[in-house]
Amino acid sequence: MAIADGEDARAAIMRWMRRADNPYFARAFVNRVWANYFHIGIINPVDDLNRANPPSNRELLDYLASGFVRNNYDM
């Protein structure tokens, strides 16, 4: 991710976060929303998204994350 001289770094980070090929943002967001409603994340603890801590239901997490991206990150 390159940031041009004089560019606000926050705009560049936001572009990177919302890229469809970013595997982190959508999954982290929908996991937190799920945990808010059901008091436990699909990945638990909700802030531990790493390979050593797999989701309890990978297909559900992927489905929710891809739907979030398809809908332009609109809840």
Short mmCIF file of N, CA and C in Angstrom, two decimals:
data_model
loop_
_atom_site.label_atom_id
_atom_site.label_comp_id
_atom_site.label_asym_id
_atom_site.label_seq_id
_atom_site.Cartn_x
_atom_site.Cartn_y
_atom_site.Cartn_z
N MET A 1 0.85 -1.17 0.00
CA MET A 1 0.00 0.00 0.00
C MET A 1 0.90 1.23 0.00
N ALA A 2 0.83 1.99 -1.06
CA ALA A 2 1.62 3.21 -1.16
C ALA A 2 0.77 4.42 -0.79
N ILE A 3 1.40 5.34 -0.09
CA ILE A 3 0.73 6.58 0.29
C ILE A 3 1.48 7.71 -0.39
N ALA A 4 0.77 8.47 -1.21
CA ALA A 4 1.38 9.58 -1.96
C ALA A 4 1.76 10.71 -1.01
N ASP A 5 2.78 11.47 -1.42
CA ASP A 5 3.17 12.64 -0.63
C ASP A 5 1.98 13.57 -0.47
N GLY A 6 1.73 14.00 0.75
CA GLY A 6 0.65 14.93 1.02
C GLY A 6 -0.71 14.26 1.18
N GLU A 7 -0.79 12.95 0.93
CA GLU A 7 -2.06 12.26 1.07
C GLU A 7 -2.31 11.94 2.54
N ASP A 8 -3.55 12.04 2.94
CA ASP A 8 -3.94 11.68 4.29
C ASP A 8 -3.84 10.15 4.42
N ALA A 9 -3.01 9.68 5.32
CA ALA A 9 -2.79 8.24 5.48
C ALA A 9 -4.08 7.51 5.84
N ARG A 10 -5.00 8.20 6.50
CA ARG A 10 -6.26 7.55 6.88
C ARG A 10 -7.06 7.15 5.64
N ALA A 11 -7.02 7.96 4.59
CA ALA A 11 -7.74 7.62 3.36
C ALA A 11 -7.14 6.38 2.71
N ALA A 12 -5.82 6.29 2.70
CA ALA A 12 -5.15 5.12 2.11
C ALA A 12 -5.47 3.86 2.93
N ILE A 13 -5.46 3.98 4.23
CA ILE A 13 -5.78 2.83 5.08
C ILE A 13 -7.22 2.39 4.86
N MET A 14 -8.13 3.33 4.73
CA MET A 14 -9.53 3.00 4.51
C MET A 14 -9.72 2.30 3.17
N ARG A 15 -9.01 2.75 2.13
CA ARG A 15 -9.08 2.06 0.83
C ARG A 15 -8.60 0.62 0.96
N TRP A 16 -7.49 0.43 1.69
CA TRP A 16 -6.98 -0.93 1.88
C TRP A 16 -7.96 -1.78 2.68
N MET A 17 -8.54 -1.21 3.73
CA MET A 17 -9.46 -1.97 4.56
C MET A 17 -10.67 -2.44 3.76
N ARG A 18 -11.14 -1.63 2.82
CA ARG A 18 -12.36 -1.95 2.09
C ARG A 18 -12.12 -2.68 0.78
N ARG A 19 -10.89 -3.07 0.52
CA ARG A 19 -10.64 -3.86 -0.69
C ARG A 19 -11.29 -5.22 -0.54
N ALA A 20 -11.91 -5.69 -1.60
CA ALA A 20 -12.60 -6.98 -1.57
C ALA A 20 -11.64 -8.14 -1.27
N ASP A 21 -10.36 -7.98 -1.61
CA ASP A 21 -9.40 -9.06 -1.37
C ASP A 21 -8.71 -8.97 0.00
N ASN A 22 -9.14 -8.03 0.84
CA ASN A 22 -8.60 -7.94 2.19
C ASN A 22 -9.31 -8.99 3.05
N PRO A 23 -8.61 -9.99 3.52
CA PRO A 23 -9.26 -11.08 4.25
C PRO A 23 -9.58 -10.76 5.70
N TYR A 24 -9.23 -9.58 6.17
CA TYR A 24 -9.31 -9.31 7.60
C TYR A 24 -10.51 -8.46 8.02
N PHE A 25 -10.71 -7.34 7.38
CA PHE A 25 -11.68 -6.36 7.86
C PHE A 25 -13.10 -6.91 7.93
N ALA A 26 -13.61 -7.46 6.84
CA ALA A 26 -15.00 -7.94 6.82
C ALA A 26 -15.20 -9.07 7.82
N ARG A 27 -14.26 -9.97 7.91
CA ARG A 27 -14.39 -11.09 8.85
C ARG A 27 -14.36 -10.58 10.29
N ALA A 28 -13.46 -9.66 10.60
CA ALA A 28 -13.39 -9.11 11.95
C ALA A 28 -14.68 -8.36 12.30
N PHE A 29 -15.19 -7.60 11.34
CA PHE A 29 -16.39 -6.80 11.60
C PHE A 29 -17.61 -7.69 11.85
N VAL A 30 -17.85 -8.64 10.95
CA VAL A 30 -19.04 -9.49 11.14
C VAL A 30 -18.89 -10.36 12.38
N ASN A 31 -17.68 -10.75 12.72
CA ASN A 31 -17.46 -11.53 13.94
C ASN A 31 -17.83 -10.70 15.17
N ARG A 32 -17.46 -9.44 15.17
CA ARG A 32 -17.81 -8.56 16.31
C ARG A 32 -19.31 -8.31 16.39
N VAL A 33 -19.96 -8.13 15.25
CA VAL A 33 -21.40 -7.95 15.25
C VAL A 33 -22.08 -9.21 15.78
N TRP A 34 -21.64 -10.37 15.31
CA TRP A 34 -22.19 -11.65 15.78
C TRP A 34 -22.03 -11.76 17.29
N ALA A 35 -20.84 -11.44 17.79
CA ALA A 35 -20.58 -11.53 19.22
C ALA A 35 -21.45 -10.56 20.00
N ASN A 36 -21.73 -9.41 19.42
CA ASN A 36 -22.58 -8.43 20.09
C ASN A 36 -24.00 -8.99 20.26
N TYR A 37 -24.50 -9.66 19.25
CA TYR A 37 -25.86 -10.22 19.32
C TYR A 37 -25.93 -11.49 20.16
N PHE A 38 -24.93 -12.37 20.01
CA PHE A 38 -25.02 -13.70 20.61
C PHE A 38 -24.08 -13.91 21.79
N HIS A 39 -23.33 -12.88 22.17
CA HIS A 39 -22.44 -12.90 23.34
C HIS A 39 -21.27 -13.88 23.21
N ILE A 40 -21.04 -14.34 22.01
CA ILE A 40 -19.85 -15.15 21.71
C ILE A 40 -19.59 -15.01 20.21
N GLY A 41 -18.35 -14.87 19.85
CA GLY A 41 -18.02 -14.71 18.44
C GLY A 41 -17.96 -16.04 17.71
N ILE A 42 -18.03 -15.97 16.40
CA ILE A 42 -17.77 -17.15 15.58
C ILE A 42 -16.30 -17.52 15.74
N ILE A 43 -15.48 -16.51 15.91
CA ILE A 43 -14.10 -16.67 16.36
C ILE A 43 -14.07 -16.06 17.76
N ASN A 44 -13.65 -16.86 18.71
CA ASN A 44 -13.67 -16.39 20.08
C ASN A 44 -12.33 -16.66 20.74
N PRO A 45 -11.76 -15.69 21.42
CA PRO A 45 -12.23 -14.33 21.63
C PRO A 45 -12.24 -13.53 20.33
N VAL A 46 -13.12 -12.53 20.30
CA VAL A 46 -13.37 -11.80 19.05
C VAL A 46 -12.16 -11.04 18.54
N ASP A 47 -11.21 -10.72 19.38
CA ASP A 47 -10.04 -9.97 18.93
C ASP A 47 -8.84 -10.86 18.65
N ASP A 48 -9.06 -12.16 18.52
CA ASP A 48 -7.96 -13.10 18.28
C ASP A 48 -8.17 -13.83 16.95
N LEU A 49 -8.05 -13.08 15.86
CA LEU A 49 -8.22 -13.66 14.52
C LEU A 49 -6.85 -14.06 13.99
N ASN A 50 -6.45 -15.26 14.30
CA ASN A 50 -5.19 -15.78 13.77
C ASN A 50 -5.38 -17.24 13.41
N ARG A 51 -4.45 -17.79 12.68
CA ARG A 51 -4.57 -19.17 12.19
C ARG A 51 -4.65 -20.20 13.31
N ALA A 52 -4.10 -19.89 14.44
CA ALA A 52 -4.12 -20.83 15.56
C ALA A 52 -5.47 -20.82 16.29
N ASN A 53 -6.34 -19.88 15.95
CA ASN A 53 -7.65 -19.77 16.59
C ASN A 53 -8.73 -19.77 15.50
N PRO A 54 -9.06 -20.94 14.97
CA PRO A 54 -10.00 -20.99 13.84
C PRO A 54 -11.44 -20.68 14.27
N PRO A 55 -12.27 -20.27 13.31
CA PRO A 55 -13.68 -20.02 13.63
C PRO A 55 -14.40 -21.32 13.96
N SER A 56 -15.44 -21.21 14.76
CA SER A 56 -16.25 -22.38 15.10
C SER A 56 -17.07 -22.85 13.90
N ASN A 57 -17.37 -21.92 12.98
CA ASN A 57 -18.13 -22.26 11.78
C ASN A 57 -17.59 -21.40 10.63
N ARG A 58 -16.57 -21.91 9.95
CA ARG A 58 -15.89 -21.17 8.89
C ARG A 58 -16.84 -20.79 7.76
N GLU A 59 -17.73 -21.70 7.37
CA GLU A 59 -18.65 -21.42 6.27
C GLU A 59 -19.57 -20.26 6.60
N LEU A 60 -20.07 -20.20 7.83
CA LEU A 60 -20.93 -19.10 8.25
C LEU A 60 -20.17 -17.78 8.24
N LEU A 61 -18.97 -17.78 8.79
CA LEU A 61 -18.17 -16.55 8.82
C LEU A 61 -17.87 -16.08 7.40
N ASP A 62 -17.49 -16.98 6.51
CA ASP A 62 -17.20 -16.61 5.12
C ASP A 62 -18.45 -16.08 4.42
N TYR A 63 -19.59 -16.71 4.68
CA TYR A 63 -20.86 -16.26 4.08
C TYR A 63 -21.21 -14.84 4.55
N LEU A 64 -21.13 -14.60 5.84
CA LEU A 64 -21.46 -13.27 6.37
C LEU A 64 -20.48 -12.21 5.88
N ALA A 65 -19.19 -12.55 5.86
CA ALA A 65 -18.18 -11.59 5.41
C ALA A 65 -18.34 -11.27 3.93
N SER A 66 -18.59 -12.27 3.11
CA SER A 66 -18.75 -12.01 1.67
C SER A 66 -20.02 -11.20 1.40
N GLY A 67 -21.08 -11.45 2.15
CA GLY A 67 -22.29 -10.65 2.00
C GLY A 67 -22.07 -9.21 2.41
N PHE A 68 -21.31 -8.99 3.45
CA PHE A 68 -20.96 -7.64 3.91
C PHE A 68 -20.19 -6.90 2.82
N VAL A 69 -19.23 -7.56 2.21
CA VAL A 69 -18.45 -6.95 1.11
C VAL A 69 -19.34 -6.68 -0.09
N ARG A 70 -20.16 -7.67 -0.50
CA ARG A 70 -21.05 -7.52 -1.65
C ARG A 70 -22.01 -6.35 -1.50
N ASN A 71 -22.39 -6.05 -0.27
CA ASN A 71 -23.32 -4.96 0.00
C ASN A 71 -22.60 -3.65 0.33
N ASN A 72 -21.35 -3.54 -0.16
CA ASN A 72 -20.55 -2.34 0.02
C ASN A 72 -20.40 -1.95 1.49
N TYR A 73 -20.21 -2.95 2.33
CA TYR A 73 -19.97 -2.75 3.75
C TYR A 73 -21.13 -2.05 4.45
N ASP A 74 -22.32 -2.24 3.92
CA ASP A 74 -23.51 -1.64 4.50
C ASP A 74 -24.19 -2.67 5.39
N MET A 75 -24.33 -2.34 6.62
CA MET A 75 -24.97 -3.28 7.54
C MET A 75 -26.44 -3.39 7.25
#
